[in-house]
CSV table of C-alpha atoms in Angstrom, one decimal:
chain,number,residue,atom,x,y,z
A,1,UNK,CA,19.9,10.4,-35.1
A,2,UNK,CA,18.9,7.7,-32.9
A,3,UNK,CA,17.4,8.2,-29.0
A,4,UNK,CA,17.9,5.5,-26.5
A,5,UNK,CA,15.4,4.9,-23.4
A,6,UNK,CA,16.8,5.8,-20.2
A,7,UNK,CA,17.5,3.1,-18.2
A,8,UNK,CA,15.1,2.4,-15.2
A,9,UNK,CA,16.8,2.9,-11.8
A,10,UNK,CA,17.2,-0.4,-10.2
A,11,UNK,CA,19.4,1.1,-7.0
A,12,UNK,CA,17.5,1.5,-3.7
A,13,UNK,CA,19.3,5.4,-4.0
A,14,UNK,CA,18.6,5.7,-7.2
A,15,UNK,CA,14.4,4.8,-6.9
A,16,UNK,CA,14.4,6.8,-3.7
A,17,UNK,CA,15.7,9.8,-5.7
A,18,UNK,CA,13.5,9.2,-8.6
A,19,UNK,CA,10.4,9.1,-6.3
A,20,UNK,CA,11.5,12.2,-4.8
A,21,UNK,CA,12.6,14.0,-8.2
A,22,UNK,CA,8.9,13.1,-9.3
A,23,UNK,CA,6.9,14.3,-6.1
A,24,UNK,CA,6.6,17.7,-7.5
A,25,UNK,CA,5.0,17.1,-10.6
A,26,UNK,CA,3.0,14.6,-8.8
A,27,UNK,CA,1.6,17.6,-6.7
A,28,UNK,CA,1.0,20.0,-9.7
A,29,UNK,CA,-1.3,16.8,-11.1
A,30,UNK,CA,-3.2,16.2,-8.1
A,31,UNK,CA,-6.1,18.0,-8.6
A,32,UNK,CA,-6.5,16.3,-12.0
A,33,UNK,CA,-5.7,12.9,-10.6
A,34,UNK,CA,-8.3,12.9,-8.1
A,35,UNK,CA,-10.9,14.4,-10.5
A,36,UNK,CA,-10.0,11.6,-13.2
A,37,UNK,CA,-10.2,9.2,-10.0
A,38,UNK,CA,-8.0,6.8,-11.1
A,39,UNK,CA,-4.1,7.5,-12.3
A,40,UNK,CA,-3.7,8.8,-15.7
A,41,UNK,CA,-1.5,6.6,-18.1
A,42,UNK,CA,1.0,9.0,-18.5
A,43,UNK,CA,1.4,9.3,-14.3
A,44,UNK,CA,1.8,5.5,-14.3
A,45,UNK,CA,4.5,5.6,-17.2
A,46,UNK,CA,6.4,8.5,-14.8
A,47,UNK,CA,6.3,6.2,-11.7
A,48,UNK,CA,7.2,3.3,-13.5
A,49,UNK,CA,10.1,5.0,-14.4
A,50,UNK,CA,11.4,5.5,-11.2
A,51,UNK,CA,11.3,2.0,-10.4
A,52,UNK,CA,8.6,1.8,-7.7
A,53,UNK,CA,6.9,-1.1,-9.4
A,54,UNK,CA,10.1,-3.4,-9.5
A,55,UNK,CA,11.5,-3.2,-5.8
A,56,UNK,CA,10.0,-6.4,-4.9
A,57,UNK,CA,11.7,-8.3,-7.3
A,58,UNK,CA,14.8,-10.0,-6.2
A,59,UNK,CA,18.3,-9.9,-7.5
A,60,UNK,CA,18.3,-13.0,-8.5
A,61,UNK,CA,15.8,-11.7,-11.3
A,62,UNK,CA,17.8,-8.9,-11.8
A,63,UNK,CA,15.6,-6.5,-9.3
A,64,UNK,CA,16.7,-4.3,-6.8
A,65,UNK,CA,15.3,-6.5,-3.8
A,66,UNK,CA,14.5,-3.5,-1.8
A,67,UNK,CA,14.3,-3.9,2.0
A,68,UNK,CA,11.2,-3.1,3.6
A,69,UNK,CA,12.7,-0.1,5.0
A,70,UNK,CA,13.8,1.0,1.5
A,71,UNK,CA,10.4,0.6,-0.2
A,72,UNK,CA,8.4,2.2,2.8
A,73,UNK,CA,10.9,5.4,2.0
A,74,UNK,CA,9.9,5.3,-1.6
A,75,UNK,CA,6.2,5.3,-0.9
A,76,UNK,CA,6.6,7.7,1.5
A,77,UNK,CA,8.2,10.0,-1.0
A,78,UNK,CA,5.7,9.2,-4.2
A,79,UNK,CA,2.8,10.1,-1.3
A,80,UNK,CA,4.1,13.3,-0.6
A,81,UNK,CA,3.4,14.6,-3.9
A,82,UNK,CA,-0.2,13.1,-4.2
A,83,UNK,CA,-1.9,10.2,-1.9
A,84,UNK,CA,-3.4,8.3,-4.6
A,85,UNK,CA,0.2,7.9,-6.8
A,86,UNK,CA,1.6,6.9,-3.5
A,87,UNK,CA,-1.4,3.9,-2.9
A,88,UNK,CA,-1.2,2.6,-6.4
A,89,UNK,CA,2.4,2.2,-6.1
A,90,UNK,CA,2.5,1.1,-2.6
A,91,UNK,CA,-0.2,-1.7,-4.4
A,92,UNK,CA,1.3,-2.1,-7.8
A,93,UNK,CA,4.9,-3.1,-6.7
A,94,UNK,CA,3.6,-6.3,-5.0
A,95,UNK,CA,4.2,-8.4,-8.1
A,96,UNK,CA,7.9,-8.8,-7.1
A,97,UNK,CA,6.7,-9.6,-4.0
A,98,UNK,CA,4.3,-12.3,-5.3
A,99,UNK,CA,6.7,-13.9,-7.6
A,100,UNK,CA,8.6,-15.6,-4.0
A,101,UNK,CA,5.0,-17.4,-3.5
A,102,UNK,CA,5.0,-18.8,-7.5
A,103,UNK,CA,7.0,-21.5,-9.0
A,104,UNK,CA,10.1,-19.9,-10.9
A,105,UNK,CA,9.4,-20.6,-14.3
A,106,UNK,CA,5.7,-19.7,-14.4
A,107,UNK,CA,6.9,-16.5,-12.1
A,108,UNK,CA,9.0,-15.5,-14.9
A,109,UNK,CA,6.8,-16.3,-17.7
A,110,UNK,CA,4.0,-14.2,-16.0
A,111,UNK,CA,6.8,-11.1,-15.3
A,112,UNK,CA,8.3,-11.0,-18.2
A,113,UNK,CA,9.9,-7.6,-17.3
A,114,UNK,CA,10.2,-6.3,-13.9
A,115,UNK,CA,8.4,-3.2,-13.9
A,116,UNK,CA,4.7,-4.8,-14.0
A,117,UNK,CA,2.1,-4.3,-11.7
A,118,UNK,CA,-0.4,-6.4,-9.5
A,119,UNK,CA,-3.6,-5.2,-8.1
A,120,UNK,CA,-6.0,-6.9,-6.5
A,121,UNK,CA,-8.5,-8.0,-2.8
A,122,UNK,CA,-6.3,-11.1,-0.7
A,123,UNK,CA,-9.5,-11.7,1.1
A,124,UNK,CA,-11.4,-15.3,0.1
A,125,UNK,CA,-14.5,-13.6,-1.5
A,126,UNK,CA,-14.6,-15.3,-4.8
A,127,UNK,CA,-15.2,-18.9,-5.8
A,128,UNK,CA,-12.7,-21.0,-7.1
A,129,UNK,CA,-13.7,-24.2,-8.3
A,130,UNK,CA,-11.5,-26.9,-8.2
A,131,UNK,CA,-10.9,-28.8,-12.1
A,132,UNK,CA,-8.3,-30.3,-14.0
A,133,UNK,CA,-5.1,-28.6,-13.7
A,134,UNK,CA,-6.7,-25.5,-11.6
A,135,UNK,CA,-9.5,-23.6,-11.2
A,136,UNK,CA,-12.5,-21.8,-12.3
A,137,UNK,CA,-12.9,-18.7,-10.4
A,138,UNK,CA,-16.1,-16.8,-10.5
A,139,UNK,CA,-16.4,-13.5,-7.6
A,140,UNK,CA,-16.8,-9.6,-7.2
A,141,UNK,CA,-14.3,-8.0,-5.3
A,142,UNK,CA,-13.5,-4.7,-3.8
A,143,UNK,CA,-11.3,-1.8,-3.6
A,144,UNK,CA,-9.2,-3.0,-6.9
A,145,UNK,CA,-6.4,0.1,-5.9
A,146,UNK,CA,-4.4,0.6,-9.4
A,147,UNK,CA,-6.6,-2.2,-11.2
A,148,UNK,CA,-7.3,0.2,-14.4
A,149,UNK,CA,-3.6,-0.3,-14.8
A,150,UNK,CA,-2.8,-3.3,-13.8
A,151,UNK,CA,-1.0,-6.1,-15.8
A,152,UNK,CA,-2.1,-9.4,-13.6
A,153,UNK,CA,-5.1,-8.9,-10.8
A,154,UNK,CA,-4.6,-11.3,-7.1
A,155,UNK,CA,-8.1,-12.2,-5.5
A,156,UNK,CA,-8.3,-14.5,-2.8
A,157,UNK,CA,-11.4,-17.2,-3.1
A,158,UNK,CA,-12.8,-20.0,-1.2
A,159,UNK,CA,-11.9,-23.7,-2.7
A,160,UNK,CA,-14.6,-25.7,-3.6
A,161,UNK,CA,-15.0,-29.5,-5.1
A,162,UNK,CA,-17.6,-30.9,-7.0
A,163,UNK,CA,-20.1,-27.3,-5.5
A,164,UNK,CA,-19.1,-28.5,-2.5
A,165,UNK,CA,-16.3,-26.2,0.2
A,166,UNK,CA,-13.2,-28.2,-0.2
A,167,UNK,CA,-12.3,-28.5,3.7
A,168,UNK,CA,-8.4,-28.8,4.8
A,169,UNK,CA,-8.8,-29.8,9.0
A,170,UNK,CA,-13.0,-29.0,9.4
A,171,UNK,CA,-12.3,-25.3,8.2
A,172,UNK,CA,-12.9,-24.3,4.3
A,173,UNK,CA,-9.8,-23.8,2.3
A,174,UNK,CA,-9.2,-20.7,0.5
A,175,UNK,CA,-6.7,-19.6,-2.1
A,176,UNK,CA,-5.2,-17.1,-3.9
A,177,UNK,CA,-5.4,-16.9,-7.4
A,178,UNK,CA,-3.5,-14.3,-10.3
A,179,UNK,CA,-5.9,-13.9,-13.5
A,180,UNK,CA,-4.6,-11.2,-16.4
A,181,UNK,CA,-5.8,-8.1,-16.6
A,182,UNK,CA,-7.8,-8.2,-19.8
A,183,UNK,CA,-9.8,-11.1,-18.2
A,184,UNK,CA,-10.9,-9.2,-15.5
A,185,UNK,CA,-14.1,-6.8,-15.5
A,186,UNK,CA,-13.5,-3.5,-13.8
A,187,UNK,CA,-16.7,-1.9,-12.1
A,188,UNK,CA,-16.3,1.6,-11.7
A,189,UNK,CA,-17.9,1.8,-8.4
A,190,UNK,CA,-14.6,4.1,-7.2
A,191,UNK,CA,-16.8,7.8,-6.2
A,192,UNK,CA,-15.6,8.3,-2.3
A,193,UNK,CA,-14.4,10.7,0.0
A,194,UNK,CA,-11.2,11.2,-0.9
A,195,UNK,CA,-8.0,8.6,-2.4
A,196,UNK,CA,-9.9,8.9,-5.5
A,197,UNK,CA,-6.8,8.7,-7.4
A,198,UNK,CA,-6.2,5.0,-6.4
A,199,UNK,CA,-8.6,4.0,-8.4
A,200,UNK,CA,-10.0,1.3,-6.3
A,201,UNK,CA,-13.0,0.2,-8.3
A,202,UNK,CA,-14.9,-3.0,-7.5
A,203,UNK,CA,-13.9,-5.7,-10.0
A,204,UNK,CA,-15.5,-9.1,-11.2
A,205,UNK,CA,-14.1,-12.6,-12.6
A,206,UNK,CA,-16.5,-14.3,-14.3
A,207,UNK,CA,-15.8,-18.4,-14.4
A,208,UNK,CA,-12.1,-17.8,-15.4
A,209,UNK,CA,-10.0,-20.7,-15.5
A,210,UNK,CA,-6.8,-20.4,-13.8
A,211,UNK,CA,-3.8,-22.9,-14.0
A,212,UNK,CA,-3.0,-24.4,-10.8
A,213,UNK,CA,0.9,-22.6,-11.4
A,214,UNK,CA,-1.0,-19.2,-11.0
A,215,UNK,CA,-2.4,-19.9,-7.8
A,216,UNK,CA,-0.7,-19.2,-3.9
A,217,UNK,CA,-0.6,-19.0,-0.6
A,218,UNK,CA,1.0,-17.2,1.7
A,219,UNK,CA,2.2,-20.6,3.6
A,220,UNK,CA,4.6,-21.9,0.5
A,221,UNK,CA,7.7,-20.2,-0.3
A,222,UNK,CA,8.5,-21.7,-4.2
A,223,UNK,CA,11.5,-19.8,-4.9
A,224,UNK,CA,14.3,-17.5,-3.4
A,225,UNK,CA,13.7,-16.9,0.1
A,226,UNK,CA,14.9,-14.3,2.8
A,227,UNK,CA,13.1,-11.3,4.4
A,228,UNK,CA,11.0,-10.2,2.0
A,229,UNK,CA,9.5,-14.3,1.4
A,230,UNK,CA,7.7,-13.9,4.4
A,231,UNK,CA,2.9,-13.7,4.7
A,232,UNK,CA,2.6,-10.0,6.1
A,233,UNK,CA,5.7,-8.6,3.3
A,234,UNK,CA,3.0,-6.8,1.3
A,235,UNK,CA,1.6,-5.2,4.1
A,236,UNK,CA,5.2,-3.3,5.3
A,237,UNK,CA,5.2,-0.2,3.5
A,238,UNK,CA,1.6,0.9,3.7
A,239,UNK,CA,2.7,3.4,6.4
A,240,UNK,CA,4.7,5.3,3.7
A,241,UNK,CA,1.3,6.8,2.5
A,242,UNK,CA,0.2,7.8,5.3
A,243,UNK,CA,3.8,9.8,6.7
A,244,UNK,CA,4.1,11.2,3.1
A,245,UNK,CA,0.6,12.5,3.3
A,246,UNK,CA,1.3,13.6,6.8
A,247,UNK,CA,4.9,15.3,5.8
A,248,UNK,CA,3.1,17.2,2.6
A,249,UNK,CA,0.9,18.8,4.8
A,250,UNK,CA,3.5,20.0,8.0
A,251,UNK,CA,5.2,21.5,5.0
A,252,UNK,CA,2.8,23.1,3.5
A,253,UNK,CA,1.4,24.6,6.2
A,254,UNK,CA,4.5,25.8,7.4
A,255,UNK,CA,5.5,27.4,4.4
A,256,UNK,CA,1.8,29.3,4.2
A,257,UNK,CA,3.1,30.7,7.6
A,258,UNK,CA,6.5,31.4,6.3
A,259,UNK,CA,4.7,33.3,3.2
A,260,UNK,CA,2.1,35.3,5.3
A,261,UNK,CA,4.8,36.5,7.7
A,262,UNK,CA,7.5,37.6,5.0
A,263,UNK,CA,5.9,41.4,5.0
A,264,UNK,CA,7.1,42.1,8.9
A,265,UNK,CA,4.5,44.1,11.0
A,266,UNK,CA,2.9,43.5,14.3
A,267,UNK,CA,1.1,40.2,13.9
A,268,UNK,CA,3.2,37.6,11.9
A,269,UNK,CA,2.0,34.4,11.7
A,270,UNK,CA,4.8,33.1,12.5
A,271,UNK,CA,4.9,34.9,16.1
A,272,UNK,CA,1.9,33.6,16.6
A,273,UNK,CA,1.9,31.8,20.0
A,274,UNK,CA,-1.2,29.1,18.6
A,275,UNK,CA,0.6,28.8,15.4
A,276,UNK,CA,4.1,28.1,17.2
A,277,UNK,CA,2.2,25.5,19.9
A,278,UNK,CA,0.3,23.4,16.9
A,279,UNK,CA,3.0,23.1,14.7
A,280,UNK,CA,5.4,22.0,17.6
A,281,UNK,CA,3.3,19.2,18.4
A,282,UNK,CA,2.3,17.8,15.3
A,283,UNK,CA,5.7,17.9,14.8
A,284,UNK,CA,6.0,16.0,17.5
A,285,UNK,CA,4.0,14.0,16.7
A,286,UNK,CA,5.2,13.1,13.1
A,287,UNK,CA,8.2,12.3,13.8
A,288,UNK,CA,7.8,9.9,17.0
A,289,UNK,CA,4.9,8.3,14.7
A,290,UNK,CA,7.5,7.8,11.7
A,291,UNK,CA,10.2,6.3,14.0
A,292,UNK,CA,7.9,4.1,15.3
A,293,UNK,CA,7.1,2.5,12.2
A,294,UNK,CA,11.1,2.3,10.9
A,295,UNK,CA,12.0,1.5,13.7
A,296,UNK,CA,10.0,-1.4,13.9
A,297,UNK,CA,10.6,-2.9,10.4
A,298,UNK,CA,14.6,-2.1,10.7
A,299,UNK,CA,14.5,-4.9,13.9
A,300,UNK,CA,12.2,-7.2,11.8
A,301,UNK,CA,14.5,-7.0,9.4
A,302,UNK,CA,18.0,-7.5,11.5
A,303,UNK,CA,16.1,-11.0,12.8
A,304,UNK,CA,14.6,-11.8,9.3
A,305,UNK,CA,18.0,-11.1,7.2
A,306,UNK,CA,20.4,-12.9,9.6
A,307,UNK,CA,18.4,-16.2,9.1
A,308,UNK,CA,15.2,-16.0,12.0
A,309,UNK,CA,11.7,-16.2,11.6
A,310,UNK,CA,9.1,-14.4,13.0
A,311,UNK,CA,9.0,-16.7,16.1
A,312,UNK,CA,12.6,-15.0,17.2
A,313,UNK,CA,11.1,-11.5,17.4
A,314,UNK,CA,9.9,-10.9,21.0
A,315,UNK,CA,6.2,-10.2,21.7
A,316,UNK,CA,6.3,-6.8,21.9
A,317,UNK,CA,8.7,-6.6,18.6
A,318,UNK,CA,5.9,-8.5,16.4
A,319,UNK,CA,3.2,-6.2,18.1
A,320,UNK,CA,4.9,-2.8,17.5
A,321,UNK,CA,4.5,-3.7,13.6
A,322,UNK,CA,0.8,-3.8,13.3
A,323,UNK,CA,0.8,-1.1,16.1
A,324,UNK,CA,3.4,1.4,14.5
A,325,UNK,CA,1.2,0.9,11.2
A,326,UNK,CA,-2.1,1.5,12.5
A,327,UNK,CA,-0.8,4.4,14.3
A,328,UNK,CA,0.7,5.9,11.3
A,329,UNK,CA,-2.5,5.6,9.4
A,330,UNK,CA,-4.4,7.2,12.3
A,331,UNK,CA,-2.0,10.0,13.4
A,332,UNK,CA,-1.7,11.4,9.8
A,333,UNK,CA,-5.1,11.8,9.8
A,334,UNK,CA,-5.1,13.5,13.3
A,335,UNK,CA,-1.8,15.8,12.1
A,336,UNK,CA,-3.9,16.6,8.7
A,337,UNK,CA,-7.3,17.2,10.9
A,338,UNK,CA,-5.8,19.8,13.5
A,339,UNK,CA,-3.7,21.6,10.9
A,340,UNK,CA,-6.9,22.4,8.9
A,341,UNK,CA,-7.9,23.8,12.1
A,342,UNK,CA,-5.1,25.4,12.3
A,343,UNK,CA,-5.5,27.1,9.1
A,344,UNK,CA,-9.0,28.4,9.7
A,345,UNK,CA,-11.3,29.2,6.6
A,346,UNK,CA,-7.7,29.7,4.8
A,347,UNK,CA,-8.6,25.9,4.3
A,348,UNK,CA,-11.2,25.7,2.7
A,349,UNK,CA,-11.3,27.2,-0.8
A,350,UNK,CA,-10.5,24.2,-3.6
A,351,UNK,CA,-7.7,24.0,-4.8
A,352,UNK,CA,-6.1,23.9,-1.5
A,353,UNK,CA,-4.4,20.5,-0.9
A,354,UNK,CA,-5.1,20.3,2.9
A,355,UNK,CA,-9.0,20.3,1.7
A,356,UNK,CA,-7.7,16.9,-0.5
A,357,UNK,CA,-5.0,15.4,2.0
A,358,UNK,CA,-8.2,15.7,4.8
A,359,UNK,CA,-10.6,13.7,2.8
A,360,UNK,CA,-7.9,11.2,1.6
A,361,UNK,CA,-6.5,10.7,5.3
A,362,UNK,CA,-10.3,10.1,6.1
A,363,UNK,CA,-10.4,7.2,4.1
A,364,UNK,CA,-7.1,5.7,4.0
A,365,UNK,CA,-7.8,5.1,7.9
A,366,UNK,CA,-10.9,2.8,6.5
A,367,UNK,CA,-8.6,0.1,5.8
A,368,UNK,CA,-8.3,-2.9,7.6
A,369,UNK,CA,-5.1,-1.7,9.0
A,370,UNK,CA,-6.0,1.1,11.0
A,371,UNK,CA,-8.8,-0.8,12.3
A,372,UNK,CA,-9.7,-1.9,15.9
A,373,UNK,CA,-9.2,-5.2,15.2
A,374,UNK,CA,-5.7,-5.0,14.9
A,375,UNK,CA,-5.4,-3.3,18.3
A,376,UNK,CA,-7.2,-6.4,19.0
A,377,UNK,CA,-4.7,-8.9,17.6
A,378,UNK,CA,-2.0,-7.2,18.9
A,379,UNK,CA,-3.2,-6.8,22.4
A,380,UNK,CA,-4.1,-10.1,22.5
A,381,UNK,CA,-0.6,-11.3,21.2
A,382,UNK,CA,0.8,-9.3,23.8
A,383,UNK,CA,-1.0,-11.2,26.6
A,384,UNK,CA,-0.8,-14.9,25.4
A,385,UNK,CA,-4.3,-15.0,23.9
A,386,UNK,CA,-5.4,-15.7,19.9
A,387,UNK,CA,-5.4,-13.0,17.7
A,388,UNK,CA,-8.6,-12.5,16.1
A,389,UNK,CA,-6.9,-11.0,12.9
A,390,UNK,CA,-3.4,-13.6,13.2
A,391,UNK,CA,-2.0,-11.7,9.3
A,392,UNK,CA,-2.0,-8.3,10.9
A,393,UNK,CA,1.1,-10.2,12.7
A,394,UNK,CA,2.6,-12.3,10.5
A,395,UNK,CA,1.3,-15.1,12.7
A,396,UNK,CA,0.3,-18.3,10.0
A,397,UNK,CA,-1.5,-20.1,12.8
């Protein structure tokens, strides 16, 4: 008797219910996930199987080329079964992504299959050395998220020539450059708050040469082309952790309510006049939050997919993505915070999830992109002036 593997999904319907089917067990594994404090190989194996990991890559290759809107769903729906599954895949599908920023052939020849993963810091922290045919890079980085299952690792490093900064226009040149996995050494400096199941260790590259073909930037388009070839494509669907988180824990809550009122008698929770007020409003909440963000990305996408650029999105269109992002990020952890509250000391006792979705909301709000300075960017953008952080808008200049 002979078995056959199933084949991965490769349908924007089909990952979406894969991701969804999964959440459950996703859930059940949480506790363990977070205690591990990175992803066990076996979870990895079950979200690679959905197809998260390959909606980046473009038909062309064979991929599903999900829209921004589709991935953001998928995330969304890996999140609300555990918030670290959700940022590892959120991170690890970016290699599809990546490929639009490589020369075809070496894009191929580094993703030989579809469903392989990229981890890695974009910000110029390392060195890279400029030599014959590439680079030697030499650098620590940060928050690796999905690193200890990574296939190729991105770091962004300064250029230099000769020990000298290599200088493009008075400013020092950077780059980004894709090193494999088993040349990369993985600090396991990950003990935090919460999103320990990311697995966001610190990682070093120790005088690695890397061929010039495995090097990008964000500025060169080498292949394909469309909506999804664009600088700020990796940064779309970060708000699908955040909702999922944020969804988990309105239904969860909701059904302890349910539960506690089943047995009648005079004081239900669910008659419960506080209980009826907070739900209603983080509720509320949610849900203008999570149209916000789709809402957003679907008009990007109408201007991006009929042929525009960035430049054809009105100011206030290109501010309400880094706006509806941060807001997501920053809301979920305001939902997750008041229905703690909510719950009283029902709350605190381990294993309760709302202890875990707290702590992880906490620090998923660290990131750069629920972080002042996009306010900053974006307000700024919205007035005429500089933005001091131009990626947060897709703005190249």
């Amino acid at each position: 008797m002979t078995t056959t593997t199933p084949a991965v999904p490769n349908t924007a319907a089909e990952i979406l219910a894969a991701a969804k089917a999964l959440a459950p067990t996703l859930r059940a594994r949480g506790p363990e996930i977070e205690e591990n404090r990175r992803l066990p190989a076996d979870v990895v194996e079950l979200i690679r199987a959905t197809g998260a990991f390959r909606m980046g890559f473009s038909r062309a290759w064979g991929g599903p080329e999900l829209s921004s809107v589709e991935q953001t769903e998928v995330v969304e729906a890996l999140a609300y079964g555990d918030s670290g599954a959700g940022w590892a895949a959120m991170i690890g599908m970016d290699s599809g992504l990546y490929a639009s920023f490589l020369d075809e052939r070496v894009a191929k020849e580094m993703f030989p299959h579809l469903d392989m993963t990229t981890a890695g810091l974009l910000f110029p922290t390392g060195k890279a050395e400029k030599t014959e045919g590439g680079y030697r890079l030499t650098g620590r980085w940060q928050f690796g998220s999905g690193i200890t299952h990574a296939d190729w690792v991105i770091s962004g490093a300064f250029i230099y020539q000769d020990g000298e900064p290599f200088l493009v226009d008075g400013s020092h040149d950077s780059i980004l450059l894709m090193v494999p996995r088993e040349e990369v050494e993985i600090i396991d400096t990950w003990h935090t708050t919460g999103l320990a199941g990311s697995g966001s260790c610190d990682y070093a590259i120790h005088d690695v040469y890397v061929p010039e073909g495995h090097t990008l930037t964000f500025g060169e388009v080498r292949n394909g082309g469309g909506p999804l070839a664009q600088p700020e494509v990796h940064m779309r669907n970060m708000p699908g952790v955040p909702l999922g988180v944020a969804r988990a824990a309105l239904d969860w809550v909701r059904d302890q309510v349910v539960t506690k009122s089943a047995g009648g008698g005079a004081n239900r929770w669910a008659d419960n006049w506080r209980m009826q007020v907070a739900l209603a409003e983080c509720e509320a909440d949610f849900n203008a939050t999570r149209s916000a963000v789709y809402g957003a990305m679907e008009r990007q996408w109408e201007v991006l997919s009929a042929g525009g650029t960035m430049d054809d999105l009105t100011p206030d269109e290109r501010a309400a993505l880094p706006l509806s992002r941060a807001h997501a990020f920053r809301t979920a952890r305001s939902i997750v915070m008041r229905l703690y509250d909510l719950m009283q000391t029902g709350a605190i006792y381990k294993p309760n999830p709302l202890d875990r979705w707290l702590r992880d909301t906490m620090v998923m709000c660290q990131h750069v992109v629920a972080q002042d300075k996009i306010l900053q960017s974006a307000g700024a953008h919205l007035l005429g002036a500089r933005p001091s952080f131009p990626l947060s808008l897709g703005i190249t200049s």
